[in-house]
mmCIF file of C-alpha atoms and ligand atoms in Angstrom:
data_model
loop_
_atom_site.group_PDB
_atom_site.id
_atom_site.type_symbol
_atom_site.label_atom_id
_atom_site.label_comp_id
_atom_site.label_asym_id
_atom_site.label_seq_id
_atom_site.Cartn_x
_atom_site.Cartn_y
_atom_site.Cartn_z
ATOM 1 C CA MET Y 1 0.000 0.000 0.000
ATOM 2 C CA THR Y 2 2.828 2.374 0.909
ATOM 3 C CA THR Y 3 4.496 1.567 -2.399
ATOM 4 C CA ARG Y 4 1.270 2.295 -4.294
ATOM 5 C CA THR Y 5 0.837 5.680 -2.588
ATOM 6 C CA ARG Y 6 4.400 6.612 -3.366
ATOM 7 C CA ASN Y 7 3.937 5.605 -7.013
ATOM 8 C CA ASP Y 8 0.672 7.568 -7.298
ATOM 9 C CA GLN Y 9 2.461 10.678 -6.157
ATOM 10 C CA LEU Y 10 5.049 10.428 -8.905
ATOM 11 C CA PHE Y 11 4.504 12.055 -12.305
ATOM 12 C CA GLN Y 12 1.366 13.917 -11.291
ATOM 13 C CA THR Y 13 -0.543 15.389 -14.216
ATOM 14 C CA TYR Y 14 -1.765 18.979 -14.504
ATOM 15 C CA VAL Y 15 -3.528 21.135 -17.048
ATOM 16 C CA VAL Y 16 -2.090 24.582 -17.675
ATOM 17 C CA GLY Y 17 -5.619 26.007 -17.571
ATOM 18 C CA SER Y 18 -7.784 26.703 -20.570
ATOM 19 C CA LEU Y 19 -9.667 24.177 -22.688
ATOM 20 C CA PRO Y 20 -11.296 24.865 -26.056
ATOM 21 C CA ARG Y 21 -14.842 26.162 -25.506
ATOM 22 C CA PRO Y 22 -17.930 24.999 -27.388
ATOM 23 C CA ARG Y 23 -19.158 27.739 -29.738
ATOM 24 C CA TRP Y 24 -22.238 28.449 -27.598
ATOM 25 C CA VAL Y 25 -20.027 29.031 -24.526
ATOM 26 C CA ARG Y 26 -17.900 31.474 -26.499
ATOM 27 C CA ASP Y 27 -21.098 33.280 -27.551
ATOM 28 C CA VAL Y 28 -22.194 33.513 -23.902
ATOM 29 C CA ILE Y 29 -18.907 35.203 -22.962
ATOM 30 C CA GLU Y 30 -18.995 37.615 -25.897
ATOM 31 C CA ASP Y 31 -22.685 38.433 -25.317
ATOM 32 C CA ARG Y 32 -21.851 39.133 -21.651
ATOM 33 C CA ARG Y 33 -18.941 41.376 -22.667
ATOM 34 C CA ASP Y 34 -21.049 43.314 -25.151
ATOM 35 C CA GLY Y 35 -23.999 43.741 -22.766
ATOM 36 C CA ARG Y 36 -26.434 41.430 -24.578
ATOM 37 C CA LEU Y 37 -26.504 39.067 -21.604
ATOM 38 C CA SER Y 38 -26.464 39.917 -17.904
ATOM 39 C CA THR Y 39 -23.663 38.616 -15.680
ATOM 40 C CA GLN Y 40 -26.269 36.608 -13.718
ATOM 41 C CA ASP Y 41 -27.709 34.947 -16.835
ATOM 42 C CA ALA Y 42 -24.210 34.233 -18.156
ATOM 43 C CA ASP Y 43 -23.233 32.684 -14.790
ATOM 44 C CA ARG Y 44 -26.273 30.400 -14.880
ATOM 45 C CA LEU Y 45 -25.404 29.196 -18.403
ATOM 46 C CA LEU Y 46 -21.718 28.732 -17.566
ATOM 47 C CA ASP Y 47 -22.645 26.802 -14.401
ATOM 48 C CA SER Y 48 -24.406 24.312 -16.665
ATOM 49 C CA ALA Y 49 -21.514 24.074 -19.153
ATOM 50 C CA ILE Y 50 -18.468 23.829 -16.887
ATOM 51 C CA PRO Y 51 -19.208 20.413 -15.331
ATOM 52 C CA SER Y 52 -18.624 18.915 -18.807
ATOM 53 C CA ALA Y 53 -15.154 20.517 -18.966
ATOM 54 C CA ILE Y 54 -14.393 19.079 -15.523
ATOM 55 C CA ALA Y 55 -15.759 15.625 -16.395
ATOM 56 C CA MET Y 56 -13.631 15.520 -19.557
ATOM 57 C CA GLN Y 57 -10.444 16.114 -17.544
ATOM 58 C CA GLU Y 58 -11.434 13.547 -14.938
ATOM 59 C CA ARG Y 59 -12.085 10.968 -17.671
ATOM 60 C CA ALA Y 60 -8.689 11.782 -19.195
ATOM 61 C CA GLY Y 61 -7.177 10.830 -15.832
ATOM 62 C CA LEU Y 62 -5.661 14.115 -14.639
ATOM 63 C CA THR Y 63 -4.467 14.621 -11.064
ATOM 64 C CA TYR Y 64 -5.251 18.382 -11.181
ATOM 65 C CA VAL Y 65 -8.217 19.767 -13.108
ATOM 66 C CA SER Y 66 -9.341 23.323 -13.940
ATOM 67 C CA ASP Y 67 -12.728 24.712 -14.964
ATOM 68 C CA GLY Y 68 -11.332 24.998 -18.500
ATOM 69 C CA GLU Y 69 -11.247 28.767 -17.874
ATOM 70 C CA TRP Y 70 -14.602 28.802 -19.644
ATOM 71 C CA ARG Y 71 -15.813 31.784 -17.582
ATOM 72 C CA ARG Y 72 -13.120 34.176 -18.845
ATOM 73 C CA GLU Y 73 -12.669 35.624 -22.319
ATOM 74 C CA SER Y 74 -8.919 35.219 -21.941
ATOM 75 C CA TYR Y 75 -6.293 34.662 -19.271
ATOM 76 C CA ILE Y 76 -5.505 38.406 -19.425
ATOM 77 C CA LYS Y 77 -9.043 39.771 -19.770
ATOM 78 C CA VAL Y 78 -10.126 37.980 -16.587
ATOM 79 C CA PHE Y 79 -8.572 41.017 -14.865
ATOM 80 C CA SER Y 80 -10.579 43.685 -16.695
ATOM 81 C CA GLU Y 81 -13.723 41.537 -16.378
ATOM 82 C CA HIS Y 82 -13.610 42.048 -12.606
ATOM 83 C CA VAL Y 83 -11.670 45.281 -12.092
ATOM 84 C CA ASP Y 84 -12.911 48.731 -13.181
ATOM 85 C CA GLY Y 85 -10.586 51.277 -14.785
ATOM 86 C CA PHE Y 86 -10.269 49.921 -18.337
ATOM 87 C CA LYS Y 87 -11.240 50.960 -21.822
ATOM 88 C CA LEU Y 88 -12.217 47.583 -23.303
ATOM 89 C CA GLU Y 89 -11.248 46.466 -26.817
ATOM 90 C CA ALA Y 90 -8.814 49.411 -26.982
ATOM 91 C CA VAL Y 91 -5.664 48.105 -28.648
ATOM 92 C CA PRO Y 92 -4.621 45.177 -30.872
ATOM 93 C CA SER Y 93 -3.093 42.175 -29.056
ATOM 94 C CA VAL Y 94 0.432 40.911 -29.819
ATOM 95 C CA SER Y 95 -1.107 38.446 -32.282
ATOM 96 C CA ARG Y 96 -3.084 41.394 -33.723
ATOM 97 C CA VAL Y 97 -6.077 39.047 -34.037
ATOM 98 C CA VAL Y 98 -8.017 40.309 -31.027
ATOM 99 C CA LYS Y 99 -8.301 43.610 -29.202
ATOM 100 C CA GLU Y 100 -7.278 44.112 -25.615
ATOM 101 C CA PRO Y 101 -8.209 46.441 -22.782
ATOM 102 C CA ALA Y 102 -6.122 49.457 -21.769
ATOM 103 C CA VAL Y 103 -6.103 50.904 -18.269
ATOM 104 C CA VAL Y 104 -7.457 54.477 -18.330
ATOM 105 C CA ASN Y 105 -8.521 55.128 -14.705
ATOM 106 C CA PRO Y 106 -7.263 54.087 -11.263
ATOM 107 C CA LEU Y 107 -8.029 50.406 -10.611
ATOM 108 C CA ARG Y 108 -11.033 49.480 -8.493
ATOM 109 C CA GLN Y 109 -11.935 45.846 -7.964
ATOM 110 C CA ARG Y 110 -15.622 45.057 -8.557
ATOM 111 C CA SER Y 111 -15.741 41.274 -7.971
ATOM 112 C CA PRO Y 112 -13.351 38.367 -7.313
ATOM 113 C CA LEU Y 113 -11.234 37.450 -10.363
ATOM 114 C CA ALA Y 114 -11.415 33.704 -9.838
ATOM 115 C CA ALA Y 115 -12.429 32.887 -6.255
ATOM 116 C CA ASP Y 116 -16.160 32.385 -7.012
ATOM 117 C CA ALA Y 117 -15.275 30.231 -10.020
ATOM 118 C CA ALA Y 118 -12.809 28.330 -7.818
ATOM 119 C CA ARG Y 119 -15.463 27.518 -5.203
ATOM 120 C CA PHE Y 120 -17.639 26.076 -7.977
ATOM 121 C CA LEU Y 121 -14.717 23.988 -9.282
ATOM 122 C CA VAL Y 122 -13.695 22.670 -5.858
ATOM 123 C CA LYS Y 123 -17.269 21.517 -5.224
ATOM 124 C CA ALA Y 124 -17.739 20.020 -8.692
ATOM 125 C CA THR Y 125 -14.622 17.842 -8.938
ATOM 126 C CA SER Y 126 -13.474 14.736 -7.120
ATOM 127 C CA GLN Y 127 -9.905 15.478 -8.243
ATOM 128 C CA LYS Y 128 -7.514 18.183 -7.092
ATOM 129 C CA SER Y 129 -8.169 21.709 -8.386
ATOM 130 C CA ILE Y 130 -5.879 24.189 -10.122
ATOM 131 C CA VAL Y 131 -6.779 27.837 -10.782
ATOM 132 C CA ALA Y 132 -4.706 30.426 -12.666
ATOM 133 C CA ILE Y 133 -4.415 34.200 -12.347
ATOM 134 C CA PRO Y 134 -2.274 36.556 -14.444
ATOM 135 C CA SER Y 135 1.000 37.993 -13.142
ATOM 136 C CA PRO Y 136 1.213 41.770 -12.563
ATOM 137 C CA TYR Y 137 4.184 41.845 -14.934
ATOM 138 C CA ILE Y 138 2.274 40.543 -17.954
ATOM 139 C CA LEU Y 139 -0.735 42.703 -17.058
ATOM 140 C CA GLY Y 140 1.641 45.672 -17.188
ATOM 141 C CA TRP Y 141 2.841 44.763 -20.649
ATOM 142 C CA ARG Y 142 -0.531 43.837 -22.059
ATOM 143 C CA THR Y 143 -2.884 46.422 -20.538
ATOM 144 C CA TRP Y 144 -0.804 49.580 -19.957
ATOM 145 C CA HIS Y 145 -0.493 51.688 -23.120
ATOM 146 C CA ALA Y 146 1.258 55.067 -23.088
ATOM 147 C CA GLU Y 147 -1.421 56.684 -25.251
ATOM 148 C CA TYR Y 148 -4.336 55.690 -22.982
ATOM 149 C CA SER Y 149 -2.854 54.964 -19.565
ATOM 150 C CA LYS Y 150 -0.430 57.780 -18.675
ATOM 151 C CA THR Y 151 -2.992 59.908 -16.841
ATOM 152 C CA ALA Y 152 -4.046 57.041 -14.565
ATOM 153 C CA TYR Y 153 -0.541 55.568 -14.115
ATOM 154 C CA PRO Y 154 2.427 57.603 -15.430
ATOM 155 C CA THR Y 155 4.617 54.518 -15.892
ATOM 156 C CA ARG Y 156 4.096 50.862 -16.723
ATOM 157 C CA GLU Y 157 5.857 49.869 -13.516
ATOM 158 C CA GLU Y 158 3.556 52.014 -11.351
ATOM 159 C CA TYR Y 159 0.597 50.259 -12.944
ATOM 160 C CA MET Y 160 2.145 46.826 -12.281
ATOM 161 C CA GLU Y 161 2.540 47.825 -8.648
ATOM 162 C CA ALA Y 162 -1.116 48.872 -8.513
ATOM 163 C CA CYS Y 163 -2.134 45.394 -9.761
ATOM 164 C CA VAL Y 164 -0.207 43.676 -6.947
ATOM 165 C CA PRO Y 165 -2.589 44.249 -3.971
ATOM 166 C CA ILE Y 166 -5.570 43.116 -6.071
ATOM 167 C CA LEU Y 167 -3.760 39.913 -7.045
ATOM 168 C CA GLN Y 168 -2.539 39.368 -3.482
ATOM 169 C CA SER Y 169 -6.086 39.547 -2.135
ATOM 170 C CA GLU Y 170 -7.171 37.155 -4.906
ATOM 171 C CA MET Y 171 -4.486 34.675 -3.842
ATOM 172 C CA ARG Y 172 -5.849 34.796 -0.292
ATOM 173 C CA ALA Y 173 -9.414 34.369 -1.575
ATOM 174 C CA LEU Y 174 -8.355 31.337 -3.647
ATOM 175 C CA ALA Y 175 -6.684 29.814 -0.590
ATOM 176 C CA ASP Y 176 -9.898 30.400 1.409
ATOM 177 C CA ALA Y 177 -11.896 28.763 -1.393
ATOM 178 C CA GLY Y 178 -9.956 25.545 -0.800
ATOM 179 C CA VAL Y 179 -8.049 25.475 -4.109
ATOM 180 C CA ASP Y 180 -5.305 22.821 -4.178
ATOM 181 C CA HIS Y 181 -2.895 24.662 -6.480
ATOM 182 C CA ILE Y 182 -2.609 28.227 -7.790
ATOM 183 C CA GLN Y 183 -0.841 29.046 -11.040
ATOM 184 C CA ILE Y 184 0.526 32.456 -11.966
ATOM 185 C CA ASP Y 185 0.478 32.980 -15.724
ATOM 186 C CA GLU Y 186 3.688 34.692 -16.863
ATOM 187 C CA PRO Y 187 4.556 33.697 -20.427
ATOM 188 C CA TRP Y 188 6.380 36.984 -21.053
ATOM 189 C CA LEU Y 189 9.392 36.024 -18.978
ATOM 190 C CA LEU Y 190 10.229 33.336 -21.544
ATOM 191 C CA MET Y 191 9.158 35.489 -24.489
ATOM 192 C CA LEU Y 192 11.780 38.062 -23.414
ATOM 193 C CA VAL Y 193 14.538 35.715 -24.626
ATOM 194 C CA ASP Y 194 13.432 36.373 -28.211
ATOM 195 C CA PRO Y 195 15.171 39.506 -29.615
ATOM 196 C CA GLU Y 196 12.324 39.967 -32.115
ATOM 197 C CA HIS Y 197 9.787 40.018 -29.298
ATOM 198 C CA ARG Y 198 11.894 42.494 -27.291
ATOM 199 C CA LYS Y 199 12.091 44.736 -30.341
ATOM 200 C CA ARG Y 200 8.331 44.449 -30.957
ATOM 201 C CA ILE Y 201 7.476 45.564 -27.410
ATOM 202 C CA GLY Y 202 10.361 48.011 -26.961
ATOM 203 C CA ALA Y 203 12.008 46.201 -24.026
ATOM 204 C CA THR Y 204 15.661 47.120 -24.408
ATOM 205 C CA ASP Y 205 17.254 45.970 -21.145
ATOM 206 C CA MET Y 206 16.551 42.271 -20.667
ATOM 207 C CA GLU Y 207 18.308 41.981 -17.277
ATOM 208 C CA LYS Y 208 16.229 44.827 -15.863
ATOM 209 C CA GLN Y 209 13.055 43.237 -17.211
ATOM 210 C CA ILE Y 210 13.910 39.856 -15.640
ATOM 211 C CA GLU Y 211 14.513 41.584 -12.302
ATOM 212 C CA LEU Y 212 11.202 43.451 -12.492
ATOM 213 C CA CYS Y 213 9.307 40.276 -13.412
ATOM 214 C CA VAL Y 214 10.811 38.330 -10.493
ATOM 215 C CA LYS Y 215 9.948 41.152 -8.078
ATOM 216 C CA MET Y 216 6.330 41.368 -9.284
ATOM 217 C CA VAL Y 217 5.697 37.605 -9.253
ATOM 218 C CA ASN Y 218 7.219 37.235 -5.780
ATOM 219 C CA ALA Y 219 5.040 40.017 -4.364
ATOM 220 C CA VAL Y 220 1.948 38.079 -5.431
ATOM 221 C CA THR Y 221 3.174 34.548 -4.645
ATOM 222 C CA GLU Y 222 3.775 35.263 -0.972
ATOM 223 C CA ALA Y 223 0.050 35.863 -0.460
ATOM 224 C CA ALA Y 224 -0.785 32.222 -1.302
ATOM 225 C CA GLY Y 225 0.223 31.120 2.201
ATOM 226 C CA ASP Y 226 0.394 27.321 2.373
ATOM 227 C CA VAL Y 227 -1.253 26.660 -0.991
ATOM 228 C CA PRO Y 228 1.301 25.323 -3.511
ATOM 229 C CA THR Y 229 1.972 27.636 -6.451
ATOM 230 C CA SER Y 230 3.227 27.333 -10.021
ATOM 231 C CA MET Y 231 4.381 29.833 -12.582
ATOM 232 C CA HIS Y 232 3.576 29.129 -16.231
ATOM 233 C CA LEU Y 233 6.010 30.084 -19.002
ATOM 234 C CA CYS Y 234 5.560 29.625 -22.747
ATOM 235 C CA HIS Y 235 6.057 31.243 -26.156
ATOM 236 C CA ALA Y 236 2.356 32.296 -26.495
ATOM 237 C CA HIS Y 237 0.228 30.952 -29.310
ATOM 238 C CA PHE Y 238 -2.750 31.684 -31.506
ATOM 239 C CA ASN Y 239 -4.284 29.494 -34.206
ATOM 240 C CA ARG Y 240 -1.515 26.864 -33.753
ATOM 241 C CA GLN Y 241 1.264 29.439 -34.312
ATOM 242 C CA ARG Y 242 3.707 30.371 -31.562
ATOM 243 C CA TYR Y 243 4.576 34.042 -31.145
ATOM 244 C CA SER Y 244 8.171 33.847 -29.983
ATOM 245 C CA GLU Y 245 11.228 31.644 -30.199
ATOM 246 C CA GLY Y 246 14.069 30.686 -27.898
ATOM 247 C CA GLY Y 247 15.289 28.408 -25.116
ATOM 248 C CA TYR Y 248 15.370 29.010 -21.369
ATOM 249 C CA GLU Y 249 19.143 29.654 -20.971
ATOM 250 C CA PRO Y 250 18.913 33.435 -20.386
ATOM 251 C CA ILE Y 251 16.247 33.043 -17.661
ATOM 252 C CA ILE Y 252 16.990 29.649 -16.077
ATOM 253 C CA ASP Y 253 18.943 31.106 -13.135
ATOM 254 C CA ALA Y 254 16.186 33.648 -12.420
ATOM 255 C CA LEU Y 255 13.760 30.754 -11.826
ATOM 256 C CA GLY Y 256 15.651 29.948 -8.627
ATOM 257 C CA GLU Y 257 14.803 33.408 -7.267
ATOM 258 C CA ILE Y 258 11.075 33.084 -7.879
ATOM 259 C CA LYS Y 259 9.170 31.936 -4.817
ATOM 260 C CA VAL Y 260 6.738 29.544 -6.512
ATOM 261 C CA LYS Y 261 7.068 25.823 -5.824
ATOM 262 C CA ARG Y 262 6.706 24.616 -9.413
ATOM 263 C CA PHE Y 263 7.244 25.846 -12.995
ATOM 264 C CA ALA Y 264 4.898 24.712 -15.784
ATOM 265 C CA MET Y 265 7.225 25.080 -18.766
ATOM 266 C CA GLU Y 266 6.786 24.640 -22.499
ATOM 267 C CA PHE Y 267 9.165 21.936 -23.753
ATOM 268 C CA ALA Y 268 7.396 19.868 -26.440
ATOM 269 C CA ALA Y 269 7.572 22.939 -28.703
ATOM 270 C CA PRO Y 270 10.578 22.990 -31.061
ATOM 271 C CA GLN Y 271 10.831 26.708 -30.163
ATOM 272 C CA SER Y 272 12.042 25.679 -26.665
ATOM 273 C CA HIS Y 273 15.290 24.232 -28.071
ATOM 274 C CA GLY Y 274 15.221 20.978 -26.061
ATOM 275 C CA VAL Y 275 15.676 19.897 -22.445
ATOM 276 C CA ASP Y 276 19.472 20.154 -21.964
ATOM 277 C CA VAL Y 277 18.968 23.481 -20.176
ATOM 278 C CA LEU Y 278 17.336 21.479 -17.354
ATOM 279 C CA ALA Y 279 20.866 20.633 -16.180
ATOM 280 C CA ARG Y 280 20.588 24.105 -14.583
ATOM 281 C CA PHE Y 281 16.980 23.768 -13.345
ATOM 282 C CA PRO Y 282 16.930 24.872 -9.661
ATOM 283 C CA LYS Y 283 17.133 21.885 -7.315
ATOM 284 C CA SER Y 284 14.603 23.391 -4.908
ATOM 285 C CA LYS Y 285 11.812 23.480 -7.524
ATOM 286 C CA ILE Y 286 9.309 21.067 -9.047
ATOM 287 C CA LEU Y 287 9.383 20.814 -12.837
ATOM 288 C CA GLY Y 288 6.101 20.975 -14.750
ATOM 289 C CA LEU Y 289 7.400 19.481 -17.974
ATOM 290 C CA GLY Y 290 5.474 20.440 -21.112
ATOM 291 C CA VAL Y 291 5.040 17.133 -22.955
ATOM 292 C CA ILE Y 292 2.107 17.867 -25.269
ATOM 293 C CA ASP Y 293 2.440 20.193 -28.258
ATOM 294 C CA HIS Y 294 -1.050 21.715 -28.326
ATOM 295 C CA CYS Y 295 -0.245 23.515 -31.612
ATOM 296 C CA ASP Y 296 0.266 20.180 -33.408
ATOM 297 C CA ALA Y 297 -3.056 18.535 -34.379
ATOM 298 C CA GLN Y 298 -1.396 15.101 -34.294
ATOM 299 C CA VAL Y 299 -2.227 13.376 -30.990
ATOM 300 C CA GLU Y 300 0.986 12.152 -29.339
ATOM 301 C CA ASP Y 301 1.214 8.433 -28.498
ATOM 302 C CA PRO Y 302 1.867 7.690 -24.817
ATOM 303 C CA SER Y 303 5.261 6.325 -25.925
ATOM 304 C CA THR Y 304 6.183 9.737 -27.405
ATOM 305 C CA VAL Y 305 5.251 11.415 -24.112
ATOM 306 C CA VAL Y 306 7.241 8.809 -22.133
ATOM 307 C CA ALA Y 307 10.290 9.519 -24.310
ATOM 308 C CA ARG Y 308 9.935 13.279 -23.720
ATOM 309 C CA VAL Y 309 9.824 12.733 -19.956
ATOM 310 C CA GLU Y 310 12.718 10.285 -19.929
ATOM 311 C CA ALA Y 311 14.862 12.830 -21.817
ATOM 312 C CA ALA Y 312 14.228 15.263 -18.945
ATOM 313 C CA LEU Y 313 14.937 12.593 -16.290
ATOM 314 C CA LYS Y 314 18.580 12.819 -17.313
ATOM 315 C CA TYR Y 315 18.594 16.141 -15.435
ATOM 316 C CA VAL Y 316 15.700 16.145 -12.932
ATOM 317 C CA PRO Y 317 14.807 13.100 -10.773
ATOM 318 C CA PRO Y 318 11.298 11.519 -10.928
ATOM 319 C CA ALA Y 319 10.337 12.924 -7.507
ATOM 320 C CA ARG Y 320 10.544 16.471 -8.928
ATOM 321 C CA VAL Y 321 8.889 15.866 -12.316
ATOM 322 C CA THR Y 322 5.211 16.540 -13.078
ATOM 323 C CA LEU Y 323 3.556 16.514 -16.499
ATOM 324 C CA ASN Y 324 1.498 19.155 -18.300
ATOM 325 C CA PRO Y 325 0.710 20.271 -21.829
ATOM 326 C CA ASP Y 326 2.914 23.080 -23.136
ATOM 327 C CA CYS Y 327 0.191 25.683 -22.588
ATOM 328 C CA GLY Y 328 -3.528 26.091 -22.108
ATOM 329 C CA PHE Y 329 -5.318 24.724 -25.157
ATOM 330 C CA SER Y 330 -7.230 27.945 -25.749
ATOM 331 C CA PRO Y 331 -6.054 30.890 -23.636
ATOM 332 C CA SER Y 332 -8.661 33.122 -25.315
ATOM 333 C CA THR Y 333 -12.147 32.261 -26.581
ATOM 334 C CA GLN Y 334 -11.156 33.322 -30.087
ATOM 335 C CA ASN Y 335 -8.324 30.782 -30.323
ATOM 336 C CA PRO Y 336 -9.715 28.058 -32.595
ATOM 337 C CA MET Y 337 -8.820 24.675 -31.063
ATOM 338 C CA ASN Y 338 -10.573 21.326 -30.841
ATOM 339 C CA PHE Y 339 -12.113 19.972 -27.626
ATOM 340 C CA ASP Y 340 -11.921 16.284 -28.594
ATOM 341 C CA GLU Y 341 -8.294 16.699 -29.626
ATOM 342 C CA ALA Y 342 -7.534 18.255 -26.228
ATOM 343 C CA TYR Y 343 -9.231 15.260 -24.549
ATOM 344 C CA LEU Y 344 -7.193 12.741 -26.533
ATOM 345 C CA LYS Y 345 -3.940 14.590 -25.869
ATOM 346 C CA LEU Y 346 -4.617 14.845 -22.123
ATOM 347 C CA ALA Y 347 -5.614 11.152 -21.984
ATOM 348 C CA SER Y 348 -2.387 10.192 -23.758
ATOM 349 C CA MET Y 349 -0.377 12.274 -21.275
ATOM 350 C CA CYS Y 350 -2.098 10.549 -18.344
ATOM 351 C CA LYS Y 351 -1.525 7.096 -19.851
ATOM 352 C CA ALA Y 352 2.163 7.985 -20.226
ATOM 353 C CA ALA Y 353 2.261 8.993 -16.540
ATOM 354 C CA GLU Y 354 0.973 5.523 -15.597
ATOM 355 C CA ILE Y 355 3.705 3.873 -17.676
ATOM 356 C CA LEU Y 356 6.333 6.116 -16.060
ATOM 357 C CA ARG Y 357 5.085 5.270 -12.542
ATOM 358 C CA GLU Y 358 5.426 1.582 -13.315
ATOM 359 C CA ARG Y 359 8.873 2.062 -14.785
ATOM 360 C CA HIS Y 360 10.397 4.563 -12.374
ATOM 361 C CA GLY Y 361 8.376 4.028 -9.152
ATOM 362 C CA ARG Y 362 9.701 1.943 -6.297
HETATM 363 ZN ZN1 ZN C 1 1.073 29.418 -22.172
#
């Protein structure tokens, strides 16, 4: 029995967050955003839809399940959905496919970002729960725009600092809601390694940016108390295209300074340049190894996933390795991805975890 418990705790499987939404769910969110549907009516409809997202993940065999992030238009917009002070649909996103909010007035929180949704999830699943919130650093880059935001917050950094107390109180609310794991979404730390991306956003001093990101994420993480935390890094994607390129070398040492317990990192993507960098992965941290390429429509065999994990085991021992897809399957409602494909990919990942427990458990 002891052996079984120990084996079950190895190679735990997580989602990064979002799942593709059925078209009618996407319409509910967009109708809510555009005022055609009240928040209360949208909540009632989403309450009926989300149990199917949870059941899918449970059937796939995941240790940690999310609500598919079906209540939020995107992992960034969840902030402006619950905090006043934004001009919505103000500026084109990095992918230029959707429009994003810009902060125009001092922030004022209207409702919990994710704590109500988390209570629903915790009650609805028999598995462990994971809930994500955006980092103040990425909110600064995505929702502060000189043209619109200077009156409310003269600098991007001042705006990031203003996001911190809101996110800290959300961390405490998520802990109170009984969430098993909180993830901080911060893809831009990895995207900074790409010189093209730095040029696109006008970030000239990479070292200074890394320092600022670490400071912002740590300010929020501390509020989680005893609840385990992750930080998610990736290259960002839309319509099966990634938006940056580059391995983790320039930021791998910074990971050791970040106070989360675990990092959910994109590694199946060719843009990550392989797992050799894990030789420098901090020994005090848990690795969330990205083993599913959500941009590739081909469903990976469990044997492919096993091989990806065993390549990483050269550098990180089984006790510190967990499995996840490279990213959320659909971080915004507009991102066209396939629900059944996500199910098959998650099921394959979970089957691979079983094989790995047999092979590497004691
Ligand atoms: Zn991601």
